[in-house]
Amino acid sequence: MSFSLTGFDLEKFVSETLAEDLGEGLEGGGRDVTSESVIPAGARFSGVMDSRDPITVAGLPVAEAFFRRLDPHMAIERLVEDGDRVEPGTDLMRLEGNARAMLTAERAALNTVQHLSGIATLVRQYVDAMGDTNAVLLDTRKTIPGLRFLEKYAVRMGGGQNHRMGLWDAAMIKDNHVLVAGSVGEAVRRAVDAGVKEIICEVDRLDQIEPALEAGATRLLLDNMDPDTLREAVDIVAGRVPTEASGGINLDTIAAKAATGVDYVSVGRLTQSAPAADIGLDFTPI
């Protein structure tokens, strides 16, 4: 298995997730009491993970890591790959190995695949809804603490792209920064003077565009603008910097906003509100 994300420690994630589920360090913890008391130590299971809905798959390598942590010799066959679109009833993964290990790892593995596939599936719905435009779908920083790298990976599997990974890789000037600085132009100038290379500036009025550009903004986030206003904003910018539509965007509104000529459309609910995919895992004694 090969799975690597810059900034994400898979081994640490697996260890800490299993430790949480097993209650390591707590009185009476450190074990799966049900499996240990009911399942013989040498019992073996075969298992099949399958989709119950049409989904876009994400997270199978992470699920595999959970099972292999508890049974390094487990036979695992991935039948599809992350990023694949599958129909209901599609088998995603087959497993064969120690029964206790499978049962102990099951919930962590399944939760991860359900959550990440849910994100990837929603992202794919938004990409499809954008239609035949040149705009690119972006995520935001609205992620569950500790899961950002995985959730943003799921966005890519669904056909979207990542916005900032965090607070460190670009300046994002929003209304509260402008409130302190006194104006959009002054806020951008302060970021320029600090040596920041990428400066994204949120504007919610057309008259803020020129001051932001003159001060040195490298991208404009056009916030909560209707399609007609977005088109006017794109005309004012005239290709000098990339433009991004954001705010109040859903599956019903994204097509019209993506068609205005903006370069990007960002949607927070991709990671904040995606429902878990319906994925099952059934075991058979062997």
Backbone as numpy.savetxt, mean C-alpha at the origin, in Angstrom:
# Nx Ny Nz CAx CAy CAz Cx Cy Cz
12.93 -18.66 -2.01 12.08 -17.46 -2.01 12.96 -16.22 -2.01
12.64 -15.26 -2.87 13.36 -14.00 -2.91 12.36 -12.86 -2.81
12.45 -12.09 -1.74 11.53 -10.97 -1.56 12.27 -9.91 -0.77
12.44 -8.75 -1.37 13.20 -7.69 -0.71 12.59 -6.34 -1.04
12.35 -5.55 0.00 11.88 -4.19 -0.17 12.86 -3.27 0.54
13.35 -2.26 -0.14 14.26 -1.31 0.47 13.62 -0.68 1.71
14.31 -0.77 2.83 13.81 -0.19 4.08 12.95 -1.12 4.90
12.64 -2.32 4.37 11.75 -3.25 5.08 12.52 -4.51 5.44
12.45 -4.90 6.71 13.13 -6.09 7.21 12.11 -7.21 7.35
12.07 -8.10 6.36 11.08 -9.17 6.36 11.25 -10.10 7.55
12.48 -10.47 7.85 12.71 -11.38 8.96 12.24 -10.79 10.29
12.50 -9.52 10.48 12.06 -8.86 11.71 10.54 -8.79 11.77
9.91 -8.48 10.64 8.46 -8.40 10.60 7.83 -9.73 10.96
8.34 -10.81 10.36 7.81 -12.14 10.64 8.01 -12.51 12.11
9.20 -12.25 12.62 9.50 -12.60 14.02 8.61 -11.85 14.99
8.46 -10.55 14.78 7.68 -9.74 15.71 6.18 -10.05 15.62
5.71 -10.34 14.41 4.30 -10.67 14.25 3.97 -12.00 14.94
4.81 -13.00 14.73 4.58 -14.29 15.39 4.73 -14.17 16.90
5.70 -13.38 17.35 5.89 -13.20 18.79 4.67 -12.57 19.43
4.05 -11.62 18.73 2.83 -10.99 19.23 1.71 -12.00 19.36
1.55 -12.85 18.33 0.46 -13.83 18.33 0.69 -14.92 19.37
1.94 -15.26 19.59 2.26 -16.33 20.54 2.41 -15.83 21.98
2.40 -14.53 22.16 2.52 -13.98 23.50 3.90 -14.15 24.11
4.92 -14.09 23.28 6.28 -14.26 23.79 6.61 -13.17 24.80
7.20 -13.58 25.93 7.55 -12.65 26.99 6.44 -12.41 28.00
5.26 -12.96 27.74 4.15 -12.81 28.68 4.00 -14.08 29.51
3.41 -13.94 30.68 3.21 -15.11 31.54 2.33 -16.14 30.83
2.82 -17.34 30.69 2.09 -18.40 30.02 2.17 -18.34 28.51
2.89 -17.36 27.98 2.96 -17.17 26.54 4.10 -17.93 25.90
4.32 -17.64 24.63 5.39 -18.27 23.89 4.98 -19.58 23.23
3.67 -19.83 23.12 3.24 -21.09 22.50 1.83 -20.95 21.95
1.53 -21.84 21.01 0.18 -21.99 20.47 -0.49 -23.09 21.28
-1.18 -22.72 22.34 -1.68 -23.69 23.30 -2.69 -24.65 22.66
-3.48 -24.16 21.70 -4.49 -25.02 21.07 -3.84 -26.10 20.22
-2.94 -25.70 19.35 -2.29 -26.67 18.48 -1.46 -27.66 19.28
-0.75 -27.16 20.30 0.09 -28.05 21.10 -0.74 -29.09 21.85
-1.93 -28.71 22.29 -2.72 -29.63 23.09 -3.58 -30.57 22.24
-3.88 -30.18 21.01 -4.82 -30.96 20.19 -4.11 -31.73 19.06
-3.09 -31.14 18.47 -2.46 -31.70 17.28 -1.18 -32.45 17.66
-1.04 -33.72 17.30 0.20 -34.45 17.58 1.40 -33.77 16.93
2.55 -33.85 17.59 3.73 -33.13 17.14 4.14 -33.53 15.73
3.95 -34.79 15.36 4.38 -35.26 14.05 3.32 -35.20 12.97
2.15 -34.68 13.28 1.07 -34.63 12.29 1.44 -33.71 11.14
0.93 -34.07 9.95 1.21 -33.29 8.76 -0.10 -32.90 8.07
-0.07 -31.72 7.45 -1.21 -31.20 6.71 -0.77 -30.85 5.30
-1.73 -30.92 4.39 -1.60 -30.21 3.12 -2.61 -29.06 3.17
-2.32 -28.01 2.47 -3.20 -26.85 2.51 -3.28 -26.15 1.17
-4.40 -25.47 0.95 -4.59 -24.68 -0.26 -5.13 -23.31 0.12
-4.44 -22.27 -0.29 -4.93 -20.89 -0.14 -5.60 -20.50 -1.45
-6.85 -19.99 -1.36 -7.57 -19.66 -2.58 -8.35 -18.37 -2.42
-8.66 -17.76 -3.56 -9.44 -16.52 -3.56 -10.93 -16.86 -3.59
-11.71 -16.08 -2.87 -13.16 -16.25 -2.87 -13.86 -15.18 -3.71
-13.10 -14.15 -4.09 -13.60 -13.04 -4.90 -12.63 -12.78 -6.04
-13.03 -12.00 -7.03 -12.03 -11.54 -8.01 -11.10 -10.54 -7.33
-9.82 -10.80 -7.35 -8.87 -9.96 -6.62 -7.61 -9.74 -7.46
-6.82 -8.76 -7.03 -5.43 -8.61 -7.47 -4.56 -9.04 -6.30
-3.67 -9.97 -6.54 -2.93 -10.65 -5.47 -1.73 -9.82 -5.02
-1.51 -9.80 -3.71 -0.29 -9.21 -3.14 -0.01 -9.86 -1.78
1.25 -10.14 -1.52 1.65 -10.62 -0.20 2.00 -12.09 -0.10
1.94 -12.84 -1.19 2.23 -14.27 -1.10 3.66 -14.56 -0.60
4.68 -13.83 -1.02 6.01 -14.12 -0.49 6.11 -13.90 1.02
5.34 -12.95 1.54 5.36 -12.70 2.98 4.67 -13.84 3.71
3.55 -14.31 3.17 2.88 -15.47 3.76 3.81 -16.68 3.78
4.51 -16.89 2.70 5.45 -18.01 2.64 6.50 -17.89 3.74
6.96 -16.67 4.01 7.98 -16.48 5.04 7.47 -16.88 6.42
6.18 -16.62 6.70 5.62 -17.04 7.99 5.65 -18.56 8.13
5.21 -19.26 7.11 5.19 -20.72 7.19 6.60 -21.31 7.29
7.52 -20.76 6.53 8.88 -21.31 6.54 9.61 -21.02 7.85
9.22 -19.94 8.53 9.84 -19.66 9.82 9.58 -20.78 10.81
8.38 -21.37 10.76 8.01 -22.40 11.73 8.26 -23.81 11.21
8.37 -23.97 9.91 8.73 -25.26 9.32 9.59 -25.00 8.10
10.92 -24.91 8.27 11.82 -24.57 7.16 11.74 -25.55 6.00
11.27 -26.76 6.25 11.23 -27.78 5.21 9.84 -27.90 4.56
8.95 -26.99 4.90 7.61 -27.05 4.33 7.66 -26.93 2.81
6.93 -27.76 2.11 6.82 -27.68 0.65 5.78 -26.62 0.31
6.18 -25.58 -0.39 5.29 -24.48 -0.73 5.38 -24.20 -2.21
4.23 -24.14 -2.85 4.17 -23.84 -4.29 3.25 -22.65 -4.49
3.81 -21.56 -4.97 2.98 -20.41 -5.34 2.43 -20.64 -6.73
1.12 -20.61 -6.86 0.46 -20.91 -8.12 0.18 -19.67 -8.96
0.24 -18.51 -8.34 0.12 -17.24 -9.04 1.20 -16.32 -8.46
1.36 -15.16 -9.05 2.36 -14.21 -8.58 1.68 -12.94 -8.10
2.35 -12.23 -7.21 1.84 -10.92 -6.79 1.67 -10.03 -8.01
0.55 -9.32 -8.04 0.21 -8.47 -9.18 -0.74 -9.12 -10.15
-0.92 -10.46 -10.05 -1.85 -11.16 -10.94 -3.30 -10.83 -10.56
-4.16 -10.71 -11.55 -5.59 -10.59 -11.33 -6.19 -11.98 -11.48
-6.95 -12.42 -10.48 -7.48 -13.78 -10.50 -8.99 -13.76 -10.26
-9.63 -14.83 -10.69 -11.08 -14.97 -10.53 -11.40 -15.73 -9.24
-12.65 -15.67 -8.78 -13.04 -16.43 -7.59 -12.75 -17.92 -7.79
-12.28 -18.55 -6.72 -11.98 -19.98 -6.79 -10.58 -20.31 -7.26
-9.79 -19.29 -7.54 -8.41 -19.54 -8.00 -7.53 -19.96 -6.83
-6.80 -21.07 -7.00 -5.82 -21.48 -6.00 -4.59 -20.59 -6.10
-4.17 -20.06 -4.97 -3.05 -19.13 -4.94 -1.74 -19.79 -4.50
-1.86 -20.73 -3.55 -0.68 -21.35 -2.97 -1.03 -22.72 -2.43
-0.13 -23.69 -2.60 -0.27 -25.02 -2.00 0.85 -25.22 -1.00
0.51 -25.90 0.11 1.48 -26.14 1.17 1.39 -27.57 1.64
2.52 -28.09 2.13 2.54 -29.40 2.76 3.65 -29.41 3.79
3.28 -29.74 5.04 4.30 -29.75 6.07 3.72 -30.04 7.44
4.45 -29.63 8.46 4.07 -29.88 9.84 2.74 -29.19 10.16
1.80 -29.94 10.71 0.46 -29.41 10.95 0.47 -28.29 11.99
1.22 -28.49 13.07 1.26 -27.44 14.10 1.81 -26.14 13.52
2.87 -26.24 12.72 3.48 -25.04 12.14 2.48 -24.32 11.24
1.73 -25.09 10.45 0.75 -24.47 9.57 -0.33 -23.72 10.35
-0.83 -24.36 11.39 -1.89 -23.75 12.17 -1.41 -22.52 12.93
-0.18 -22.57 13.43 0.36 -21.44 14.18 0.62 -20.24 13.28
1.08 -20.49 12.06 1.40 -19.40 11.13 0.19 -18.93 10.33
-0.88 -19.71 10.36 -2.02 -19.47 9.46 -2.56 -18.05 9.55
-2.88 -17.58 10.74 -3.56 -16.30 10.86 -2.67 -15.14 10.43
-1.41 -15.16 10.84 -0.50 -14.08 10.43 -0.33 -14.06 8.92
-0.16 -15.24 8.33 0.03 -15.32 6.88 -1.23 -14.87 6.15
-2.37 -15.36 6.58 -3.61 -15.05 5.89 -4.00 -13.58 6.06
-3.84 -13.06 7.27 -4.15 -11.64 7.49 -3.35 -10.75 6.56
-2.06 -11.08 6.40 -1.18 -10.27 5.57 -1.62 -10.30 4.12
-1.88 -11.49 3.60 -2.28 -11.61 2.20 -3.65 -10.97 1.97
-4.57 -11.14 2.90 -5.89 -10.52 2.75 -5.79 -9.00 2.73
-4.99 -8.45 3.63 -4.85 -7.00 3.72 -4.16 -6.43 2.48
-3.03 -7.01 2.10 -2.29 -6.48 0.96 -3.03 -6.71 -0.35
-3.69 -7.86 -0.49 -4.48 -8.10 -1.70 -5.68 -7.17 -1.76
-6.24 -6.83 -0.61 -7.33 -5.86 -0.57 -6.89 -4.51 -1.11
-5.70 -4.08 -0.72 -5.16 -2.82 -1.22 -4.92 -2.91 -2.72
-4.24 -3.97 -3.15 -3.94 -4.13 -4.57 -5.21 -4.18 -5.42
-6.24 -4.82 -4.89 -7.50 -4.93 -5.62 -8.18 -3.57 -5.75
-8.19 -2.79 -4.67 -8.79 -1.46 -4.73 -8.00 -0.55 -5.67
-6.68 -0.63 -5.60 -5.84 0.18 -6.49 -6.18 -0.15 -7.95
-6.29 -1.43 -8.26 -6.61 -1.82 -9.63 -7.96 -1.27 -10.07
-8.93 -1.22 -9.15 -10.23 -0.65 -9.47 -10.10 0.83 -9.83
-9.26 1.55 -9.08 -9.06 2.98 -9.35 -8.32 3.18 -10.68
-7.30 2.36 -10.92 -6.58 2.46 -12.20 -7.52 2.22 -13.36
-8.35 1.20 -13.25 -9.32 0.91 -14.31 -10.32 2.07 -14.49
-10.73 2.66 -13.36 -11.72 3.74 -13.42 -11.16 5.01 -14.04
-9.83 5.18 -14.03 -9.22 6.38 -14.61 -9.36 6.39 -16.12
-9.58 5.21 -16.71 -9.78 5.15 -18.14 -8.51 5.44 -18.93
-8.69 5.88 -20.15 -7.58 6.09 -21.08 -7.04 7.51 -20.93
-6.34 7.74 -19.82 -5.71 9.04 -19.58 -4.22 8.82 -19.35
-3.47 9.90 -19.31 -2.03 9.81 -19.05 -1.70 10.01 -17.58
-2.71 10.24 -16.76 -2.46 10.47 -15.34 -2.04 9.18 -14.64
-1.20 9.33 -13.61 -0.69 8.21 -12.83 -1.33 8.24 -11.45
-1.77 7.09 -10.97 -2.39 6.99 -9.66 -1.31 6.87 -8.58
-1.43 7.69 -7.54 -0.48 7.70 -6.43 -1.18 7.37 -5.11
-0.42 6.78 -4.19 -0.90 6.60 -2.82 -0.50 7.82 -1.98
-0.67 7.73 -0.67 -0.29 8.81 0.25 0.40 8.20 1.47
0.61 9.01 2.51 1.18 8.52 3.76 0.11 8.02 4.72
-1.11 7.85 4.26 -2.19 7.34 5.12 -2.10 5.82 5.19
-1.12 5.35 5.93 -0.85 3.93 6.07 -0.90 3.53 7.53
-1.06 2.23 7.78 -1.05 1.73 9.16 0.38 1.76 9.68
0.63 2.33 10.85 1.99 2.38 11.39 2.64 0.99 11.40
3.86 0.93 10.88 4.60 -0.32 10.83 4.40 -1.12 9.56
3.38 -0.76 8.77 3.07 -1.52 7.55 3.29 -0.71 6.27
3.88 0.46 6.38 3.97 1.34 5.21 4.64 0.69 4.01
5.78 0.05 4.23 6.51 -0.51 3.09 5.71 -1.62 2.41
5.04 -2.44 3.22 4.22 -3.50 2.64 3.00 -2.93 1.92
2.36 -1.94 2.52 1.16 -1.38 1.90 1.49 -0.65 0.61
2.61 0.05 0.59 3.01 0.73 -0.63 3.47 -0.27 -1.69
4.02 -1.39 -1.27 4.31 -2.48 -2.20 3.01 -2.99 -2.83
1.97 -3.15 -2.02 0.68 -3.61 -2.54 0.10 -2.62 -3.54
0.32 -1.33 -3.32 -0.13 -0.33 -4.28 0.53 -0.57 -5.63
1.82 -0.84 -5.62 2.52 -1.10 -6.88 2.00 -2.36 -7.55
1.67 -3.37 -6.75 1.13 -4.61 -7.33 -0.22 -4.36 -7.99
-0.95 -3.37 -7.52 -2.25 -3.05 -8.10 -2.18 -2.13 -9.31
-0.97 -1.65 -9.63 -0.81 -0.80 -10.80 -0.66 0.67 -10.50
-0.57 1.04 -9.21 -0.33 2.42 -8.84 1.16 2.68 -8.62
1.48 3.92 -8.29 2.84 4.29 -7.95 2.85 4.91 -6.56
4.03 4.95 -5.97 4.17 5.49 -4.62 4.48 6.98 -4.65
3.85 7.68 -3.72 4.16 9.08 -3.47 5.36 9.10 -2.53
5.44 10.05 -1.66 6.54 10.05 -0.68 6.49 8.78 0.17
7.65 8.22 0.48 7.71 7.10 1.41 7.57 7.58 2.84
7.94 8.83 3.10 7.85 9.35 4.46 8.10 10.84 4.48
8.41 11.34 5.65 8.63 12.77 5.83 10.01 13.23 5.38
10.84 12.30 5.00 12.25 12.59 4.76 12.62 12.80 3.30
11.82 12.30 2.35 12.29 12.26 0.97 11.77 13.38 0.08
10.93 14.25 0.61 10.47 15.43 -0.12 9.74 16.34 0.86
9.77 17.63 0.58 8.97 18.57 1.36 7.55 18.58 0.81
6.59 18.57 1.72 5.18 18.67 1.32 4.58 19.85 2.09
4.48 20.98 1.43 4.00 22.20 2.06 2.48 22.23 1.98
1.84 22.25 3.15 0.38 22.25 3.21 -0.09 23.48 3.99
-1.40 23.55 4.24 -1.98 24.78 4.79 -1.38 25.19 6.12
-1.06 24.23 7.00 -0.50 24.59 8.29 0.90 25.18 8.17
1.68 24.69 7.19 3.00 25.28 6.95 2.85 26.71 6.42
1.88 26.89 5.53 1.64 28.22 4.97 1.16 29.17 6.06
0.33 28.66 6.97 -0.19 29.49 8.07 0.95 30.07 8.89
1.96 29.27 9.17 3.09 29.74 9.98 4.00 30.65 9.17
4.26 30.27 7.91 5.18 31.05 7.07 4.57 32.38 6.63
3.25 32.44 6.53 2.59 33.67 6.14 2.04 33.68 4.74
2.63 32.88 3.84 2.15 32.80 2.46 2.73 31.56 1.81
2.10 31.15 0.69 2.61 30.01 -0.06 4.03 30.27 -0.54
4.24 31.47 -1.10 5.57 31.79 -1.62 6.64 31.75 -0.56
6.34 32.30 0.62 7.33 32.32 1.70 7.63 30.92 2.21
6.61 30.07 2.30 6.82 28.69 2.74 7.74 27.95 1.77
7.49 28.12 0.48 8.33 27.46 -0.52 9.75 28.01 -0.47
9.89 29.33 -0.35 11.23 29.93 -0.29 12.04 29.39 0.89
11.39 29.17 2.03 12.10 28.64 3.19 12.62 27.23 2.91
11.82 26.43 2.21 12.28 25.09 1.85 13.43 25.15 0.87
13.35 26.07 -0.10 14.45 26.24 -1.06 15.72 26.67 -0.34
15.59 27.63 0.56 16.76 28.13 1.29 17.38 27.05 2.17
16.55 26.07 2.58 17.06 24.97 3.41 17.75 23.89 2.57
17.75 24.06 1.26 18.42 23.12 0.39 17.60 21.91 -0.01
16.29 21.96 0.21 15.43 20.84 -0.17 15.32 20.80 -1.68
15.53 19.61 -2.26 15.54 19.49 -3.71 14.13 19.31 -4.29
13.32 18.48 -3.65 11.97 18.23 -4.15 10.96 18.90 -3.21
10.21 19.85 -3.74 9.29 20.63 -2.92 7.90 20.56 -3.55
7.01 19.83 -2.89 5.63 19.71 -3.33 4.82 20.74 -2.56
4.09 21.55 -3.26 3.32 22.60 -2.60 1.84 22.42 -2.89
1.06 22.34 -1.83 -0.40 22.23 -1.96 -0.98 23.61 -2.18
-1.83 23.73 -3.19 -2.57 24.96 -3.43 -4.04 24.62 -3.58
-4.89 25.44 -3.00 -6.33 25.22 -3.15 -7.03 26.38 -3.83
-6.20 27.34 -4.32 -6.74 28.46 -5.09 -5.83 28.72 -6.29
-6.41 29.19 -7.36 -5.63 29.45 -8.56 -4.61 30.56 -8.36
-4.93 31.53 -7.50 -3.99 32.64 -7.32 -2.77 32.26 -6.50
-2.73 31.04 -5.98 -1.55 30.57 -5.26 -0.52 29.92 -6.19
-0.91 29.63 -7.42 -0.05 28.86 -8.31 1.22 29.63 -8.67
1.09 30.86 -9.19 2.27 31.60 -9.61 3.23 31.89 -8.47
2.75 32.31 -7.28 3.69 32.52 -6.19 4.45 31.25 -5.80
3.78 30.10 -5.84 4.45 28.84 -5.51 5.52 28.51 -6.54
5.19 28.70 -7.82 6.16 28.40 -8.87 7.33 29.37 -8.86
7.04 30.63 -8.68 8.11 31.64 -8.65 9.08 31.40 -7.50
8.57 30.87 -6.39 9.42 30.63 -5.23 10.27 29.37 -5.37
9.88 28.46 -6.29 10.71 27.28 -6.52 10.07 25.95 -6.26
8.74 25.88 -6.19 8.07 24.58 -6.02 8.38 23.69 -7.23
8.60 22.41 -6.95 8.91 21.47 -8.04 7.71 20.60 -8.43
6.64 20.66 -7.66 5.38 19.99 -7.99 4.26 20.71 -7.28
3.10 20.78 -7.93 1.94 21.40 -7.31 0.87 20.35 -7.04
0.38 20.34 -5.81 -0.72 19.48 -5.41 -1.97 20.34 -5.43
-2.85 20.06 -6.38 -4.06 20.86 -6.58 -5.17 20.24 -5.75
-5.47 20.87 -4.62 -6.29 20.24 -3.60 -7.76 20.61 -3.71
-8.61 19.57 -3.74 -10.07 19.74 -3.70 -10.59 20.69 -4.77
-10.04 20.58 -5.97 -10.53 21.38 -7.09 -11.44 20.53 -7.96
-12.52 21.16 -8.47 -13.39 20.45 -9.39 -12.71 20.35 -10.75
-13.22 19.51 -11.65 -12.55 19.30 -12.93 -12.31 20.57 -13.73
-13.27 21.48 -13.77 -13.08 22.72 -14.53 -11.94 23.55 -13.96
-11.87 23.62 -12.62 -10.79 24.38 -11.98 -9.45 23.69 -12.20
-9.45 22.37 -12.16 -8.22 21.63 -12.43 -7.69 21.92 -13.83
-8.58 21.95 -14.82 -8.13 22.25 -16.19 -7.52 23.64 -16.27
-8.14 24.58 -15.58 -7.61 25.94 -15.58 -6.25 25.98 -14.90
-6.11 25.23 -13.81 -4.83 25.18 -13.10 -3.74 24.58 -13.97
-4.08 23.50 -14.69 -3.11 22.86 -15.59 -2.68 23.84 -16.68
-3.61 24.64 -17.19 -3.27 25.63 -18.21 -2.33 26.70 -17.65
-2.57 27.12 -16.42 -1.71 28.13 -15.80 -0.30 27.59 -15.60
-0.21 26.36 -15.14 1.11 25.75 -14.90 1.85 25.55 -16.22
1.13 25.18 -17.26 1.68 25.06 -18.61 2.92 24.17 -18.67
2.90 23.07 -17.92 3.97 22.10 -18.02 5.26 22.47 -17.30
5.26 23.55 -16.54 6.51 23.97 -15.87 6.91 23.00 -14.77
5.94 22.43 -14.09 6.19 21.40 -13.07 5.07 20.38 -13.16
5.27 19.17 -12.62 4.17 18.20 -12.59 3.03 18.70 -11.71
1.82 18.28 -12.06 0.64 18.65 -11.28 -0.04 17.39 -10.76
-0.64 17.53 -9.59 -1.26 16.39 -8.91 -2.62 16.80 -8.37
-3.66 16.07 -8.74 -4.99 16.30 -8.18 -5.15 15.47 -6.91
-5.72 16.07 -5.88 -5.88 15.37 -4.61 -7.10 15.92 -3.89
-7.68 15.08 -3.04 -8.80 15.51 -2.21 -10.16 15.23 -2.83
-11.00 14.50 -2.08 -12.35 14.24 -2.53 -12.45 13.35 -3.74
-11.46 12.49 -3.93 -11.44 11.64 -5.12 -11.89 10.24 -4.76
-12.86 9.73 -5.50 -13.34 8.37 -5.30 -13.55 7.71 -6.66
-14.10 6.51 -6.66 -14.26 5.79 -7.92 -15.23 6.49 -8.87
-16.12 7.30 -8.34 -17.07 8.00 -9.19 -16.50 9.28 -9.79
-15.49 9.86 -9.14 -14.98 11.17 -9.58 -13.62 11.10 -10.24
-12.91 9.98 -10.11 -11.51 9.96 -10.54 -11.36 10.11 -12.04
-12.26 9.55 -12.82 -12.12 9.62 -14.27 -12.13 11.07 -14.75
-13.08 11.86 -14.25 -13.18 13.25 -14.67 -11.96 14.06 -14.25
-11.44 13.76 -13.07 -10.28 14.52 -12.60 -9.00 14.08 -13.31
-8.89 12.80 -13.62 -7.71 12.32 -14.33 -7.67 12.85 -15.77
-8.84 13.16 -16.32 -8.93 13.62 -17.71 -8.64 15.11 -17.88
-8.33 15.80 -16.79 -8.12 17.26 -16.87 -6.73 17.64 -17.35
-5.85 16.65 -17.47 -4.48 16.95 -17.90 -3.47 16.93 -16.78
-3.91 16.64 -15.54 -2.96 16.53 -14.43 -2.04 15.34 -14.67
-0.85 15.40 -14.10 0.12 14.31 -14.24 -0.17 13.17 -13.27
-0.68 13.52 -12.09 -0.90 12.53 -11.05 -2.26 12.76 -10.39
-2.80 11.67 -9.85 -3.98 11.73 -8.99 -3.65 10.91 -7.75
-3.75 11.52 -6.57 -3.43 10.80 -5.33 -4.70 10.53 -4.54
-4.75 9.32 -3.95 -5.95 8.88 -3.24 -5.54 8.23 -1.92
-5.92 8.85 -0.81 -5.55 8.33 0.49 -6.22 7.03 0.86
-7.44 6.81 0.38 -8.19 5.62 0.79 -7.59 4.33 0.23
-6.68 4.41 -0.71 -6.07 3.20 -1.24 -5.46 2.37 -0.12
-4.79 3.01 0.80 -4.18 2.31 1.93 -4.96 2.51 3.22
-5.70 3.60 3.32 -6.41 3.91 4.56 -7.69 3.11 4.73
-8.37 2.81 3.62 -9.72 2.26 3.73 -9.98 1.03 2.88
-8.96 0.41 2.33 -9.18 -0.76 1.47 -9.71 -1.93 2.30
-10.80 -2.56 1.87 -11.31 -3.74 2.59 -10.41 -4.95 2.32
-10.33 -5.83 3.30 -9.54 -7.05 3.14 -10.14 -7.92 2.04
-9.28 -8.55 1.26 -9.74 -9.49 0.24 -10.22 -10.77 0.91
-11.22 -11.40 0.29 -11.76 -12.65 0.82 -10.91 -13.80 0.30
-9.99 -14.26 1.14 -9.07 -15.34 0.79 -9.14 -16.40 1.87
-9.24 -17.66 1.47 -9.34 -18.75 2.43 -8.11 -19.63 2.42
-7.98 -20.43 3.48 -6.89 -21.40 3.58 -7.45 -22.65 4.25
-7.55 -23.73 3.49 -8.13 -24.97 3.98 -7.04 -26.04 4.10
-7.09 -26.80 5.22 -6.10 -27.83 5.48 -6.73 -29.22 5.40
-5.91 -30.20 5.04 -6.32 -31.60 4.99 -5.23 -32.44 5.66
-5.56 -33.30 6.64 -4.55 -34.20 7.23 -4.02 -35.16 6.20
-2.71 -35.46 6.26 -2.10 -36.42 5.35 -1.29 -37.44 6.13
